[in-house]
Short mmCIF file of C-alpha atoms in Angstrom, two decimals:
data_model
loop_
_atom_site.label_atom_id
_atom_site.label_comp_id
_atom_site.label_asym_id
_atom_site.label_seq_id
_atom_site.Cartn_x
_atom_site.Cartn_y
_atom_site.Cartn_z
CA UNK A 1 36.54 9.40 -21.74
CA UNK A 2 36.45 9.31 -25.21
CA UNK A 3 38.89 7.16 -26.35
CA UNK A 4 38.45 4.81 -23.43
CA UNK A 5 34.86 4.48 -24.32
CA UNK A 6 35.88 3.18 -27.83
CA UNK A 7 38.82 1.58 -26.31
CA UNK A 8 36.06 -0.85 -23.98
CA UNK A 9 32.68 -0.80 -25.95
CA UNK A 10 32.94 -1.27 -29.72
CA UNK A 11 33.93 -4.20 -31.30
CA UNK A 12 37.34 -5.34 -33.37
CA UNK A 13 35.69 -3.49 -36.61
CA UNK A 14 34.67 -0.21 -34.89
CA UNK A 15 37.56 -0.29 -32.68
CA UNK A 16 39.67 -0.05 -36.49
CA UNK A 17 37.57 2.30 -37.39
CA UNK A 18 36.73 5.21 -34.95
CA UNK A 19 40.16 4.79 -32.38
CA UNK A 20 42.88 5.55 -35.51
CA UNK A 21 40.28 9.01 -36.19
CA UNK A 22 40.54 9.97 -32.84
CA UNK A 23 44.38 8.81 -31.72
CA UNK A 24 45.34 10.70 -35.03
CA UNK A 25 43.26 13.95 -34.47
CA UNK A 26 40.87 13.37 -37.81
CA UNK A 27 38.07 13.97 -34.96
CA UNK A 28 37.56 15.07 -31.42
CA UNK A 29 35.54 13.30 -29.11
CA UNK A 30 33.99 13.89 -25.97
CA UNK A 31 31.83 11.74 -23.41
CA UNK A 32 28.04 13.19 -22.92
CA UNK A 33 26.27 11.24 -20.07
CA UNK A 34 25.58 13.08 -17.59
CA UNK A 35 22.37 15.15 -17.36
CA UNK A 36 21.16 18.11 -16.07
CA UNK A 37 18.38 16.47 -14.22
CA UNK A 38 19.87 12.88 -13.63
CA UNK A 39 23.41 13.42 -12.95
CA UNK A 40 25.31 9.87 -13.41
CA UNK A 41 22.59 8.24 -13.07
CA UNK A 42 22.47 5.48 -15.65
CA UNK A 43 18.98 3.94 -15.26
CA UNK A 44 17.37 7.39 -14.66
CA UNK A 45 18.68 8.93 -18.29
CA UNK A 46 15.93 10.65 -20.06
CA UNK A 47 18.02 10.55 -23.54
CA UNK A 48 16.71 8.07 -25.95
CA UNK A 49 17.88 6.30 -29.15
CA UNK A 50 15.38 4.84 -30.94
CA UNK A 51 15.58 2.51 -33.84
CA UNK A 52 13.88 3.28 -36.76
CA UNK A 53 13.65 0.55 -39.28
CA UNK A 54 12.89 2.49 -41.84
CA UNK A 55 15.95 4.46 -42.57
CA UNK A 56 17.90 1.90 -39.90
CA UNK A 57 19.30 4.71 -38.20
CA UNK A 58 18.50 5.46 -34.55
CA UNK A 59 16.82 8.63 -33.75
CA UNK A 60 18.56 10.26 -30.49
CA UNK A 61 16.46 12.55 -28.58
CA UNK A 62 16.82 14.49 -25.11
CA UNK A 63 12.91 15.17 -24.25
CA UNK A 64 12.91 17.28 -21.65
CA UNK A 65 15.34 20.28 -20.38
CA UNK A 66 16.57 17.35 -17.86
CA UNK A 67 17.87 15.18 -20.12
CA UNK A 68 20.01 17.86 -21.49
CA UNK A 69 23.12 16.61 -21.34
CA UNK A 70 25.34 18.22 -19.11
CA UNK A 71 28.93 18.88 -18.21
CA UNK A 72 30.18 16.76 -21.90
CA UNK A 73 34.08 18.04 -21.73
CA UNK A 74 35.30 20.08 -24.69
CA UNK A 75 31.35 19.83 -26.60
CA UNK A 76 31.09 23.52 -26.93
CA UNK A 77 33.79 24.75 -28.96
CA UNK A 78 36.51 21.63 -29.68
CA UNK A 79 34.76 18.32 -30.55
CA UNK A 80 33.13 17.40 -33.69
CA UNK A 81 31.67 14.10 -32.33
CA UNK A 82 30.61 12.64 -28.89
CA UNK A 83 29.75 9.51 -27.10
CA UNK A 84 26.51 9.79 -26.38
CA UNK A 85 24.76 7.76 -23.80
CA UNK A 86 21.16 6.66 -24.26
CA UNK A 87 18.40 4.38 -23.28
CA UNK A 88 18.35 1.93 -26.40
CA UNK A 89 14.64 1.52 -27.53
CA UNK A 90 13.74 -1.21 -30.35
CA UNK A 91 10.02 -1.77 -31.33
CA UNK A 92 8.79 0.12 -28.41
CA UNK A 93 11.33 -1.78 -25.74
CA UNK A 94 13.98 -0.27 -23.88
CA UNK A 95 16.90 -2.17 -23.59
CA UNK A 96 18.66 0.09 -20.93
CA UNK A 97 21.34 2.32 -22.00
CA UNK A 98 24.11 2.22 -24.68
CA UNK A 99 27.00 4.44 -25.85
CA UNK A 100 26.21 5.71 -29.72
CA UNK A 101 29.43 7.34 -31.68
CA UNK A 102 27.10 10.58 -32.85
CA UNK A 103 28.76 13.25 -35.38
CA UNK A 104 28.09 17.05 -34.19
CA UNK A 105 29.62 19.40 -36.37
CA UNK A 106 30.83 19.56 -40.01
CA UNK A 107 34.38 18.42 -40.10
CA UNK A 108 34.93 20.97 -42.96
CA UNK A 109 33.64 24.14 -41.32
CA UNK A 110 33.30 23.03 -37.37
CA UNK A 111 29.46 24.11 -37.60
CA UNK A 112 27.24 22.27 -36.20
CA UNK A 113 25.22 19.81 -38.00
CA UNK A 114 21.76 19.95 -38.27
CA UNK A 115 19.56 18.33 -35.18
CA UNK A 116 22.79 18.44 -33.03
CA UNK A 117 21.76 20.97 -30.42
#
């Protein structure tokens, strides 16, 4: 689901980008939708990514032991980043959910990164 996700939602420049990492093995995806207390259900996900201005990064965060995301293929041990799916929030709005391209463990060392639990 990885590579199909990049394949169908980024555009021409992040298509470049991310899809000749993965297809070449410089990083290993995974999909991470589904969650423990929603299932598939998009417009029930508890995960959010909010915008912050500020640093103008967004700020993903799984509130609740529900939104843990469950069942992400190959997330405990092989992949280094994920598509992560997320209700998009902009100056207090939610704009539904979005796929973000999120980086979980060091690409040196396979550890994982800081705030990626």
């Amino acid at each position: 689901m990885f590579i199909p996700t990049l394949q169908g939602q980024t555009n021409d420049e992040q298509l470049d980008e991310w899809l000749s990492l993965a297809i070449a093995r410089g990083i290993i995806g995974t999909y991470a939708q589904t969650e423990l207390g929603h299932g598939t259900n998009l417009k029930n996900l508890e995960t959010t990514a909010t915008y912050d201005p500020k640093t103008e990064e967004f700020v993903i965060n799984s509130p609740t032991i529900t939104a843990a995301k469950w069942w992400p293929g190959a997330l405990g041990k092989s992949s280094n980043y994920a598509v992560v799916v997320a209700q998009l929030y902009t100056q207090g709005v939610c704009h539904g959910p979005h796929p973000f391209i999120v980086q979980l463990r060091d690409l040196e060392t396979h550890k994982p990164l800081k705030g990626a639990a």
